[in-house]
Amino acid sequence: MKKLALGLVSVMTSMTLLAGCSTGSNTGAAANGGTDASSNGDKMKEVVISVRENTWGARKDNFVEAEKRLNEELKSENVQIKIDWWPGIGDDELILQAQANKVADVFINSSVDIGWQLNAGLIRDVDWVGTSDVFKNMPESYNNIMKYEDHYYGVIQDMDASPVFISRKALEGLGWTAAQIDELKARVDAGSFTFGELVDLADEAAKQKLVKVGFGVEDTRFEGWNYTFDNYNYNAAENKMVLSKNTEKVYEFWQDAKQRGVVTEGIAEIDTDKAAELFIKGELFAEFARTEFYQVMRTQLGMDEDLAGYEAWFKENAIWIPVPSVEQGGKPVSYSNPALIYVGAKVDDEKMPYVQKLIERVLDADLQINHTLKSGKLPVTAAAQEDPRFQEMSFYKDHAYLIEFTKTRPAQMDYAVYMKSFTLGIDAILTKGQTAAQAFELFQKDVKQNVPADSLIVE
């Protein structure tokens, strides 16, 4: 998933905010090209919706199919939707184009991007999400993801969680029986197997040379490790980052793991693709990643078209569990960074119903599963999770419950700057041999220097 560009902070500081979200020149009438069925029943009303391309997974394919389905639905109203495809661009260019008054009607970006996109005048509210049939009976976690400052500003497009992928072969090498291995997830769910025990297993597996690497992780700011130590770095009620003493507990884990060899100095270079390669070779004890890691390994094994063969390989070589709590009896944790569909600030209330209908068709159950098959992400609605193709894939089906307690990176404007300070502490432990206390001191100093005081709570 794309990371927020830190360069946005300096770009945004100098920009002038654009016009308010509910007004603009991109009105329904202007988008119709002058052909309006209400004024002349013989003419087809054409509504042009600009969509920024995003070809990862089945995203563009799903919009193309949604356009076809919606046009069939709108025939009786003598209306036709036409997608105007705009090229995909990075965050910095999104802002520069917005300054030039060029904002697409629809585009996809990370959930963490709500705050700066709103401040930059790129997006408007989509409060219809709260009453849409697509999201009826949705988990509260979805509300938390899509809402910001009491309004919906994004429509969740896909989802993942953050299970821990563990080498079954390594556990067998440590003397675990098949029954012990298979019941581990239930123990994590019940809080009877802790994070510390998992660290010990990785340590022992490395010492016995059953693996070359103890833990892999998708990046050193990994929120799953923060959350398991109750280090929640964001206060949603006040929309502020939180400088908490619990950060030192996380640094203590990193220091201990580094000293014991559970993590290596070069852990930041073990990206998802590299971790998959290590895991397949049996050289990695555990990978802390998101749902898509399952699909990455499948692709690397050349089994994209062989689900049965891959599931047999996975069952023989791997297990997965949620990230365990550090406390006996505690609840496991999970985090994600899902993609949201955003609506441009220049879409007015006349055009919005058509934009809404297009987005809702994109979220048709079968189209969501098409995206799951290509991307390795989870579908976001109950209807999609009931699709027979989803039910066939035991890994996806069995771990979808993690969504109920999965947290996301906050959309707060200064999140990226805060996390840069946090990872300075990790780097000091990994590469400079500093202690957890020294890392925490460095972190505090950098946060206080670079995160605005009105965006920070110091505990």
Tab-separated table of C-alpha atoms in Angstrom:
chain	number	residue	atom	x	y	z
A	1	MET	CA	0.000	0.000	0.000
A	2	LYS	CA	1.339	3.420	-0.887
A	3	LYS	CA	2.876	5.414	1.958
A	4	LEU	CA	2.111	9.072	2.570
A	5	ALA	CA	4.774	11.292	1.049
A	6	LEU	CA	6.484	13.351	3.756
A	7	GLY	CA	7.070	16.080	1.212
A	8	LEU	CA	3.373	16.944	1.439
A	9	VAL	CA	3.939	18.877	4.625
A	10	SER	CA	6.097	21.512	2.984
A	11	VAL	CA	3.940	21.607	-0.168
A	12	MET	CA	0.775	22.192	1.803
A	13	THR	CA	2.221	24.861	4.032
A	14	SER	CA	2.557	27.218	1.087
A	15	MET	CA	-0.730	26.484	-0.656
A	16	THR	CA	-3.976	28.425	-0.538
A	17	LEU	CA	-7.013	26.348	0.387
A	18	LEU	CA	-9.375	25.784	-2.476
A	19	ALA	CA	-13.093	26.486	-2.613
A	20	GLY	CA	-15.488	24.790	-0.184
A	21	CYS	CA	-16.294	21.129	-0.665
A	22	SER	CA	-19.938	21.382	-1.682
A	23	THR	CA	-19.572	23.959	-4.443
A	24	GLY	CA	-17.649	24.250	-7.690
A	25	SER	CA	-17.932	24.414	-11.435
A	26	ASN	CA	-18.236	20.649	-11.920
A	27	THR	CA	-22.016	20.703	-11.631
A	28	GLY	CA	-24.376	18.042	-12.860
A	29	ALA	CA	-25.601	20.300	-15.664
A	30	ALA	CA	-22.101	21.179	-16.813
A	31	ALA	CA	-21.118	17.527	-16.812
A	32	ASN	CA	-24.062	16.550	-18.959
A	33	GLY	CA	-22.674	18.061	-22.132
A	34	GLY	CA	-25.928	19.944	-22.748
A	35	THR	CA	-28.046	16.837	-23.289
A	36	ASP	CA	-30.703	16.803	-20.598
A	37	ALA	CA	-33.586	14.325	-20.608
A	38	SER	CA	-35.654	16.562	-18.329
A	39	SER	CA	-35.799	19.275	-21.005
A	40	ASN	CA	-36.096	16.944	-23.994
A	41	GLY	CA	-37.264	13.397	-23.475
A	42	ASP	CA	-35.759	12.273	-26.785
A	43	LYS	CA	-32.212	13.117	-25.782
A	44	MET	CA	-30.050	10.898	-23.576
A	45	LYS	CA	-28.719	12.721	-20.532
A	46	GLU	CA	-24.974	12.044	-20.370
A	47	VAL	CA	-23.216	12.402	-17.031
A	48	VAL	CA	-19.428	12.446	-17.314
A	49	ILE	CA	-17.554	11.290	-14.199
A	50	SER	CA	-13.784	11.725	-14.141
A	51	VAL	CA	-11.973	8.846	-12.440
A	52	ARG	CA	-8.255	8.695	-11.738
A	53	GLU	CA	-6.794	5.401	-12.875
A	54	ASN	CA	-5.675	2.895	-10.285
A	55	THR	CA	-4.822	-0.390	-11.942
A	56	TRP	CA	-3.676	-2.354	-8.888
A	57	GLY	CA	-5.678	-5.523	-8.397
A	58	ALA	CA	-8.964	-5.287	-10.265
A	59	ARG	CA	-9.721	-1.658	-9.434
A	60	LYS	CA	-9.926	-0.238	-12.948
A	61	ASP	CA	-11.654	-3.367	-14.270
A	62	ASN	CA	-14.269	-2.992	-11.541
A	63	PHE	CA	-14.994	0.622	-12.474
A	64	VAL	CA	-15.356	-0.370	-16.139
A	65	GLU	CA	-17.825	-3.122	-15.251
A	66	ALA	CA	-19.657	-0.865	-12.781
A	67	GLU	CA	-20.121	1.719	-15.539
A	68	LYS	CA	-21.764	-0.942	-17.763
A	69	ARG	CA	-24.052	-2.159	-14.984
A	70	LEU	CA	-25.078	1.330	-13.943
A	71	ASN	CA	-25.918	2.319	-17.500
A	72	GLU	CA	-28.241	-0.688	-17.771
A	73	GLU	CA	-29.893	0.442	-14.533
A	74	LEU	CA	-30.265	4.044	-15.754
A	75	LYS	CA	-31.757	3.226	-19.180
A	76	SER	CA	-35.255	3.673	-17.830
A	77	GLU	CA	-34.298	7.203	-16.729
A	78	ASN	CA	-32.789	8.008	-20.132
A	79	VAL	CA	-29.425	8.682	-18.454
A	80	GLN	CA	-25.986	7.430	-19.429
A	81	ILE	CA	-22.815	7.540	-17.340
A	82	LYS	CA	-19.494	8.037	-19.088
A	83	ILE	CA	-16.208	7.617	-17.242
A	84	ASP	CA	-13.502	10.084	-18.231
A	85	TRP	CA	-10.249	8.364	-17.273
A	86	TRP	CA	-7.519	10.551	-15.806
A	87	PRO	CA	-3.969	9.199	-15.267
A	88	GLY	CA	-2.944	8.123	-11.804
A	89	ILE	CA	-0.487	10.456	-10.053
A	90	GLY	CA	1.284	10.793	-6.718
A	91	ASP	CA	0.179	12.824	-3.704
A	92	ASP	CA	2.418	15.825	-4.375
A	93	GLU	CA	1.052	16.127	-7.906
A	94	LEU	CA	-2.515	15.772	-6.625
A	95	ILE	CA	-1.972	18.946	-4.606
A	96	LEU	CA	-0.298	20.805	-7.456
A	97	GLN	CA	-3.161	19.936	-9.800
A	98	ALA	CA	-5.667	20.984	-7.153
A	99	GLN	CA	-3.967	24.375	-6.992
A	100	ALA	CA	-4.561	24.534	-10.755
A	101	ASN	CA	-8.259	23.835	-10.111
A	102	LYS	CA	-8.083	20.308	-11.555
A	103	VAL	CA	-9.540	17.680	-9.212
A	104	ALA	CA	-10.980	14.352	-10.381
A	105	ASP	CA	-14.524	13.406	-9.417
A	106	VAL	CA	-13.393	10.032	-8.061
A	107	PHE	CA	-10.022	8.632	-7.028
A	108	ILE	CA	-8.546	6.033	-4.689
A	109	ASN	CA	-6.024	6.697	-1.947
A	110	SER	CA	-5.086	5.403	1.485
A	111	SER	CA	-7.329	5.850	4.518
A	112	VAL	CA	-4.523	7.774	6.197
A	113	ASP	CA	-4.848	10.519	3.572
A	114	ILE	CA	-8.243	11.927	4.605
A	115	GLY	CA	-6.883	14.752	6.779
A	116	TRP	CA	-4.443	16.372	4.381
A	117	GLN	CA	-6.734	15.843	1.372
A	118	LEU	CA	-9.557	17.616	3.190
A	119	ASN	CA	-7.286	20.490	4.206
A	120	ALA	CA	-5.991	20.734	0.640
A	121	GLY	CA	-9.523	21.047	-0.744
A	122	LEU	CA	-9.308	17.809	-2.740
A	123	ILE	CA	-12.330	15.969	-1.322
A	124	ARG	CA	-15.864	16.537	-0.095
A	125	ASP	CA	-18.083	14.671	2.336
A	126	VAL	CA	-19.879	11.475	1.327
A	127	ASP	CA	-22.377	11.296	4.173
A	128	TRP	CA	-24.664	9.111	2.047
A	129	VAL	CA	-22.421	6.226	3.113
A	130	GLY	CA	-24.191	6.190	6.478
A	131	THR	CA	-27.535	5.278	4.908
A	132	SER	CA	-26.347	3.309	1.857
A	133	ASP	CA	-27.697	-0.226	1.567
A	134	VAL	CA	-24.189	-1.331	0.589
A	135	PHE	CA	-22.939	-0.694	4.105
A	136	LYS	CA	-25.950	-1.665	6.188
A	137	ASN	CA	-24.970	-3.552	9.346
A	138	MET	CA	-21.319	-2.686	8.764
A	139	PRO	CA	-18.803	-3.129	11.601
A	140	GLU	CA	-18.125	-0.059	13.702
A	141	SER	CA	-14.489	-0.300	12.619
A	142	TYR	CA	-15.585	0.737	9.105
A	143	ASN	CA	-17.192	3.891	10.486
A	144	ASN	CA	-13.943	4.693	12.243
A	145	ILE	CA	-12.034	4.265	8.990
A	146	MET	CA	-14.344	6.272	6.722
A	147	LYS	CA	-15.251	9.126	9.087
A	148	TYR	CA	-13.199	12.146	10.025
A	149	GLU	CA	-14.332	15.125	12.098
A	150	ASP	CA	-17.927	13.777	12.238
A	151	HIS	CA	-18.393	13.273	8.473
A	152	TYR	CA	-17.820	10.465	6.028
A	153	TYR	CA	-15.035	11.453	3.652
A	154	GLY	CA	-14.159	8.133	2.044
A	155	VAL	CA	-15.778	4.882	0.938
A	156	ILE	CA	-13.860	1.790	1.982
A	157	GLN	CA	-12.804	-0.125	-1.128
A	158	ASP	CA	-10.824	-3.047	0.249
A	159	MET	CA	-9.571	-4.207	3.613
A	160	ASP	CA	-6.896	-6.281	5.191
A	161	ALA	CA	-5.811	-7.246	8.679
A	162	SER	CA	-2.372	-8.025	10.127
A	163	PRO	CA	-1.999	-11.699	10.990
A	164	VAL	CA	1.357	-13.183	11.949
A	165	PHE	CA	2.551	-15.838	9.497
A	166	ILE	CA	4.599	-18.500	11.343
A	167	SER	CA	6.715	-21.316	9.955
A	168	ARG	CA	5.034	-24.632	10.763
A	169	LYS	CA	8.305	-26.434	9.994
A	170	ALA	CA	10.140	-24.340	12.597
A	171	LEU	CA	7.522	-25.119	15.235
A	172	GLU	CA	7.807	-28.806	14.380
A	173	GLY	CA	11.580	-28.483	14.732
A	174	LEU	CA	11.033	-27.057	18.226
A	175	GLY	CA	9.103	-30.210	19.109
A	176	TRP	CA	5.559	-28.928	18.764
A	177	THR	CA	2.931	-31.515	17.874
A	178	ALA	CA	0.404	-30.991	15.095
A	179	ALA	CA	-2.320	-30.500	17.711
A	180	GLN	CA	-0.299	-27.851	19.564
A	181	ILE	CA	0.345	-25.991	16.338
A	182	ASP	CA	-3.262	-26.104	15.185
A	183	GLU	CA	-4.627	-24.806	18.490
A	184	LEU	CA	-2.253	-21.832	18.692
A	185	LYS	CA	-4.646	-19.353	17.062
A	186	ALA	CA	-7.384	-20.216	19.565
A	187	ARG	CA	-4.903	-19.651	22.389
A	188	VAL	CA	-4.070	-16.199	21.016
A	189	ASP	CA	-7.764	-15.354	20.691
A	190	ALA	CA	-8.299	-16.440	24.303
A	191	GLY	CA	-5.278	-14.498	25.573
A	192	SER	CA	-3.457	-17.588	26.864
A	193	PHE	CA	-0.505	-17.198	24.480
A	194	THR	CA	1.343	-13.911	24.708
A	195	PHE	CA	3.573	-11.810	22.504
A	196	GLY	CA	6.535	-12.505	24.793
A	197	GLU	CA	6.120	-16.238	24.251
A	198	LEU	CA	6.190	-15.675	20.493
A	199	VAL	CA	9.449	-13.705	20.828
A	200	ASP	CA	10.915	-16.579	22.846
A	201	LEU	CA	9.951	-19.099	20.165
A	202	ALA	CA	11.598	-17.006	17.457
A	203	ASP	CA	14.708	-16.678	19.595
A	204	GLU	CA	14.902	-20.424	20.164
A	205	ALA	CA	14.263	-21.277	16.504
A	206	ALA	CA	17.116	-18.980	15.451
A	207	LYS	CA	19.486	-20.381	18.107
A	208	GLN	CA	18.757	-23.919	16.948
A	209	LYS	CA	19.412	-22.771	13.361
A	210	LEU	CA	15.941	-23.855	12.287
A	211	VAL	CA	15.639	-20.414	10.626
A	212	LYS	CA	18.017	-17.627	9.620
A	213	VAL	CA	15.751	-14.735	10.631
A	214	GLY	CA	13.431	-14.518	13.627
A	215	PHE	CA	10.950	-11.773	12.796
A	216	GLY	CA	10.229	-9.990	9.549
A	217	VAL	CA	7.949	-6.968	9.473
A	218	GLU	CA	6.603	-4.842	6.649
A	219	ASP	CA	8.147	-1.654	8.071
A	220	THR	CA	9.755	-0.505	11.302
A	221	ARG	CA	6.841	1.709	12.331
A	222	PHE	CA	4.623	-1.424	12.388
A	223	GLU	CA	1.553	-0.350	14.343
A	224	GLY	CA	0.757	-3.931	15.322
A	225	TRP	CA	3.747	-3.920	17.648
A	226	ASN	CA	2.738	-0.530	19.016
A	227	TYR	CA	-0.812	-1.641	19.693
A	228	THR	CA	0.147	-4.858	21.456
A	229	PHE	CA	1.981	-2.656	23.986
A	230	ASP	CA	-1.061	-0.347	24.312
A	231	ASN	CA	0.825	2.375	22.490
A	232	TYR	CA	-2.076	4.028	20.683
A	233	ASN	CA	-0.517	7.170	19.290
A	234	TYR	CA	-3.717	9.008	18.361
A	235	ASN	CA	-6.622	10.594	20.235
A	236	ALA	CA	-9.579	10.565	17.835
A	237	ALA	CA	-11.816	12.714	20.055
A	238	GLU	CA	-9.305	15.573	19.967
A	239	ASN	CA	-7.783	14.662	16.565
A	240	LYS	CA	-4.285	14.863	18.033
A	241	MET	CA	-1.210	12.679	18.130
A	242	VAL	CA	-0.239	11.356	21.575
A	243	LEU	CA	3.265	11.286	23.009
A	244	SER	CA	2.937	8.383	25.444
A	245	LYS	CA	5.353	6.729	27.857
A	246	ASN	CA	4.128	3.423	26.391
A	247	THR	CA	6.402	4.148	23.429
A	248	GLU	CA	9.333	3.266	25.672
A	249	LYS	CA	7.823	-0.216	26.175
A	250	VAL	CA	7.857	-0.678	22.406
A	251	TYR	CA	11.482	0.442	22.276
A	252	GLU	CA	12.311	-2.025	25.060
A	253	PHE	CA	10.919	-4.814	22.875
A	254	TRP	CA	13.045	-3.640	19.926
A	255	GLN	CA	16.159	-3.444	22.116
A	256	ASP	CA	15.599	-6.929	23.538
A	257	ALA	CA	14.771	-8.421	20.122
A	258	LYS	CA	17.902	-6.858	18.586
A	259	GLN	CA	20.166	-8.076	21.401
A	260	ARG	CA	18.768	-11.603	21.110
A	261	GLY	CA	18.982	-11.644	17.335
A	262	VAL	CA	15.223	-11.983	16.814
A	263	VAL	CA	15.371	-8.917	14.565
A	264	THR	CA	18.387	-7.855	12.541
A	265	GLU	CA	19.938	-4.479	11.842
A	266	GLY	CA	18.731	-4.774	8.252
A	267	ILE	CA	15.119	-5.590	9.133
A	268	ALA	CA	13.949	-2.442	7.345
A	269	GLU	CA	15.284	-3.891	4.079
A	270	ILE	CA	13.180	-7.060	4.418
A	271	ASP	CA	10.198	-5.797	2.472
A	272	THR	CA	7.125	-7.925	1.789
A	273	ASP	CA	8.539	-9.501	-1.383
A	274	LYS	CA	11.844	-10.369	0.300
A	275	ALA	CA	10.052	-11.734	3.364
A	276	ALA	CA	7.923	-13.975	1.164
A	277	GLU	CA	11.047	-15.351	-0.470
A	278	LEU	CA	12.622	-16.040	2.942
A	279	PHE	CA	9.449	-17.644	4.253
A	280	ILE	CA	9.090	-19.933	1.229
A	281	LYS	CA	12.705	-21.075	1.682
A	282	GLY	CA	12.049	-21.815	5.362
A	283	GLU	CA	14.515	-19.142	6.493
A	284	LEU	CA	12.049	-16.883	8.358
A	285	PHE	CA	10.313	-17.854	11.589
A	286	ALA	CA	7.508	-15.271	11.518
A	287	GLU	CA	6.382	-12.452	9.253
A	288	PHE	CA	4.239	-9.617	10.623
A	289	ALA	CA	2.393	-8.433	7.542
A	290	ARG	CA	-1.061	-7.831	6.241
A	291	THR	CA	-3.514	-10.085	4.464
A	292	GLU	CA	-1.828	-9.597	1.102
A	293	PHE	CA	1.276	-11.525	2.243
A	294	TYR	CA	-0.716	-14.709	1.628
A	295	GLN	CA	-1.202	-13.721	-2.009
A	296	VAL	CA	2.407	-12.534	-2.419
A	297	MET	CA	3.676	-15.994	-1.493
A	298	ARG	CA	1.127	-17.627	-3.796
A	299	THR	CA	2.347	-15.522	-6.710
A	300	GLN	CA	6.019	-16.198	-5.948
A	301	LEU	CA	5.281	-19.925	-5.914
A	302	GLY	CA	3.636	-19.638	-9.327
A	303	MET	CA	0.307	-20.906	-7.986
A	304	ASP	CA	-2.031	-18.059	-8.912
A	305	GLU	CA	-4.092	-20.522	-10.946
A	306	ASP	CA	-3.776	-23.418	-8.495
A	307	LEU	CA	-5.699	-22.601	-5.337
A	308	ALA	CA	-5.905	-26.210	-4.132
A	309	GLY	CA	-2.180	-26.710	-4.615
A	310	TYR	CA	-1.326	-23.485	-2.815
A	311	GLU	CA	-3.616	-24.173	0.123
A	312	ALA	CA	-1.986	-27.602	0.498
A	313	TRP	CA	1.466	-25.945	0.484
A	314	PHE	CA	0.323	-23.316	2.982
A	315	LYS	CA	-1.143	-25.904	5.362
A	316	GLU	CA	2.100	-27.883	5.269
A	317	ASN	CA	4.439	-24.926	5.708
A	318	ALA	CA	2.632	-22.128	7.554
A	319	ILE	CA	0.118	-21.152	10.170
A	320	TRP	CA	-1.282	-17.726	11.001
A	321	ILE	CA	-2.385	-16.071	14.231
A	322	PRO	CA	-3.447	-12.545	15.208
A	323	VAL	CA	-0.776	-10.369	16.834
A	324	PRO	CA	-0.887	-11.607	20.458
A	325	SER	CA	-1.353	-9.390	23.489
A	326	VAL	CA	1.571	-8.860	25.850
A	327	GLU	CA	-0.751	-9.622	28.764
A	328	GLN	CA	-2.133	-12.982	29.825
A	329	GLY	CA	-5.856	-12.822	29.154
A	330	GLY	CA	-5.448	-9.836	26.837
A	331	LYS	CA	-7.032	-9.383	23.434
A	332	PRO	CA	-5.061	-9.758	20.199
A	333	VAL	CA	-4.547	-6.756	17.935
A	334	SER	CA	-4.598	-6.041	14.230
A	335	TYR	CA	-4.006	-3.001	12.061
A	336	SER	CA	-4.596	-2.074	8.436
A	337	ASN	CA	-4.134	0.740	5.978
A	338	PRO	CA	-7.125	0.203	3.663
A	339	ALA	CA	-7.855	1.981	0.414
A	340	LEU	CA	-10.759	4.418	0.253
A	341	ILE	CA	-12.635	5.785	-2.721
A	342	TYR	CA	-12.738	9.586	-2.489
A	343	VAL	CA	-15.091	12.058	-4.175
A	344	GLY	CA	-13.583	15.279	-5.488
A	345	ALA	CA	-14.490	18.600	-3.895
A	346	LYS	CA	-15.946	19.957	-7.149
A	347	VAL	CA	-18.707	17.327	-7.337
A	348	ASP	CA	-21.923	19.164	-6.440
A	349	ASP	CA	-25.136	17.830	-4.920
A	350	GLU	CA	-26.776	17.460	-8.353
A	351	LYS	CA	-24.055	15.175	-9.638
A	352	MET	CA	-23.428	13.295	-6.408
A	353	PRO	CA	-26.305	10.753	-6.824
A	354	TYR	CA	-24.708	9.463	-10.021
A	355	VAL	CA	-21.270	9.330	-8.425
A	356	GLN	CA	-22.804	7.470	-5.496
A	357	LYS	CA	-24.468	4.925	-7.770
A	358	LEU	CA	-21.215	4.309	-9.636
A	359	ILE	CA	-19.276	3.739	-6.416
A	360	GLU	CA	-21.976	1.429	-5.077
A	361	ARG	CA	-21.812	-0.671	-8.253
A	362	VAL	CA	-18.008	-0.868	-7.887
A	363	LEU	CA	-18.740	-2.513	-4.530
A	364	ASP	CA	-20.967	-5.225	-6.020
A	365	ALA	CA	-20.108	-8.474	-4.244
A	366	ASP	CA	-18.676	-10.304	-7.246
A	367	LEU	CA	-16.513	-7.339	-8.239
A	368	GLN	CA	-15.060	-7.172	-4.749
A	369	ILE	CA	-14.080	-10.835	-5.008
A	370	ASN	CA	-12.465	-10.184	-8.399
A	371	HIS	CA	-10.293	-7.632	-6.604
A	372	THR	CA	-9.565	-10.077	-3.759
A	373	LEU	CA	-8.357	-12.695	-6.230
A	374	LYS	CA	-5.980	-10.248	-7.915
A	375	SER	CA	-4.820	-8.223	-4.909
A	376	GLY	CA	-5.000	-10.475	-1.873
A	377	LYS	CA	-7.159	-7.924	-0.036
A	378	LEU	CA	-10.337	-8.731	1.862
A	379	PRO	CA	-13.778	-7.727	0.558
A	380	VAL	CA	-15.555	-5.167	2.719
A	381	THR	CA	-19.236	-6.170	2.758
A	382	ALA	CA	-21.059	-9.147	4.205
A	383	ALA	CA	-22.545	-9.921	0.791
A	384	ALA	CA	-19.091	-10.203	-0.747
A	385	GLN	CA	-17.813	-12.393	2.064
A	386	GLU	CA	-20.734	-14.753	1.404
A	387	ASP	CA	-19.680	-15.135	-2.257
A	388	PRO	CA	-18.907	-18.835	-3.018
A	389	ARG	CA	-15.446	-17.946	-4.350
A	390	PHE	CA	-14.593	-16.235	-1.065
A	391	GLN	CA	-15.900	-19.150	0.964
A	392	GLU	CA	-13.627	-21.508	-1.008
A	393	MET	CA	-10.515	-19.666	0.208
A	394	SER	CA	-10.089	-20.819	3.789
A	395	PHE	CA	-7.350	-18.356	4.711
A	396	TYR	CA	-9.426	-15.325	3.737
A	397	LYS	CA	-12.648	-16.708	5.138
A	398	ASP	CA	-11.157	-17.805	8.454
A	399	HIS	CA	-9.305	-14.616	9.308
A	400	ALA	CA	-11.951	-12.104	8.182
A	401	TYR	CA	-13.075	-11.850	11.829
A	402	LEU	CA	-9.936	-9.821	12.549
A	403	ILE	CA	-11.620	-6.886	10.803
A	404	GLU	CA	-13.873	-6.461	13.832
A	405	PHE	CA	-10.931	-5.241	15.926
A	406	THR	CA	-8.569	-3.996	13.241
A	407	LYS	CA	-7.407	-0.425	13.763
A	408	THR	CA	-6.059	1.900	11.103
A	409	ARG	CA	-3.405	4.548	10.862
A	410	PRO	CA	-4.916	7.886	11.841
A	411	ALA	CA	-5.761	10.460	9.199
A	412	GLN	CA	-4.387	13.270	11.380
A	413	MET	CA	-2.321	15.817	9.449
A	414	ASP	CA	0.876	15.364	11.468
A	415	TYR	CA	0.869	11.569	11.598
A	416	ALA	CA	3.692	11.187	9.055
A	417	VAL	CA	5.943	13.632	10.926
A	418	TYR	CA	5.188	11.934	14.251
A	419	MET	CA	6.021	8.491	12.876
A	420	LYS	CA	9.251	9.769	11.368
A	421	SER	CA	10.248	10.722	14.916
A	422	PHE	CA	9.189	7.284	16.174
A	423	THR	CA	11.291	5.441	13.599
A	424	LEU	CA	14.309	7.583	14.466
A	425	GLY	CA	14.210	5.789	17.819
A	426	ILE	CA	13.988	2.364	16.168
A	427	ASP	CA	16.927	3.196	13.911
A	428	ALA	CA	18.973	4.330	16.915
A	429	ILE	CA	18.420	0.921	18.553
A	430	LEU	CA	19.080	-1.105	15.405
A	431	THR	CA	22.077	0.707	13.965
A	432	LYS	CA	23.607	2.784	16.757
A	433	GLY	CA	23.338	0.383	19.686
A	434	GLN	CA	21.340	2.815	21.797
A	435	THR	CA	19.112	1.728	24.670
A	436	ALA	CA	15.341	1.973	24.793
A	437	ALA	CA	15.634	4.924	27.185
A	438	GLN	CA	17.992	6.752	24.821
A	439	ALA	CA	15.723	6.032	21.874
A	440	PHE	CA	12.723	7.354	23.781
A	441	GLU	CA	14.605	10.543	24.674
A	442	LEU	CA	15.480	11.061	21.003
A	443	PHE	CA	11.880	10.401	20.004
A	444	GLN	CA	10.464	12.889	22.533
A	445	LYS	CA	12.870	15.625	21.485
A	446	ASP	CA	12.152	15.175	17.785
A	447	VAL	CA	8.359	15.043	18.251
A	448	LYS	CA	8.317	18.222	20.317
A	449	GLN	CA	10.468	19.996	17.741
A	450	ASN	CA	8.531	18.936	14.651
A	451	VAL	CA	4.916	18.195	15.564
A	452	PRO	CA	2.931	21.410	16.193
A	453	ALA	CA	1.945	21.792	19.838
A	454	ASP	CA	-1.719	22.162	18.944
A	455	SER	CA	-1.610	18.732	17.247
A	456	LEU	CA	0.004	16.911	20.172
A	457	ILE	CA	-1.011	15.538	23.555
A	458	VAL	CA	1.944	14.887	25.902
A	459	GLU	CA	1.066	12.355	28.580
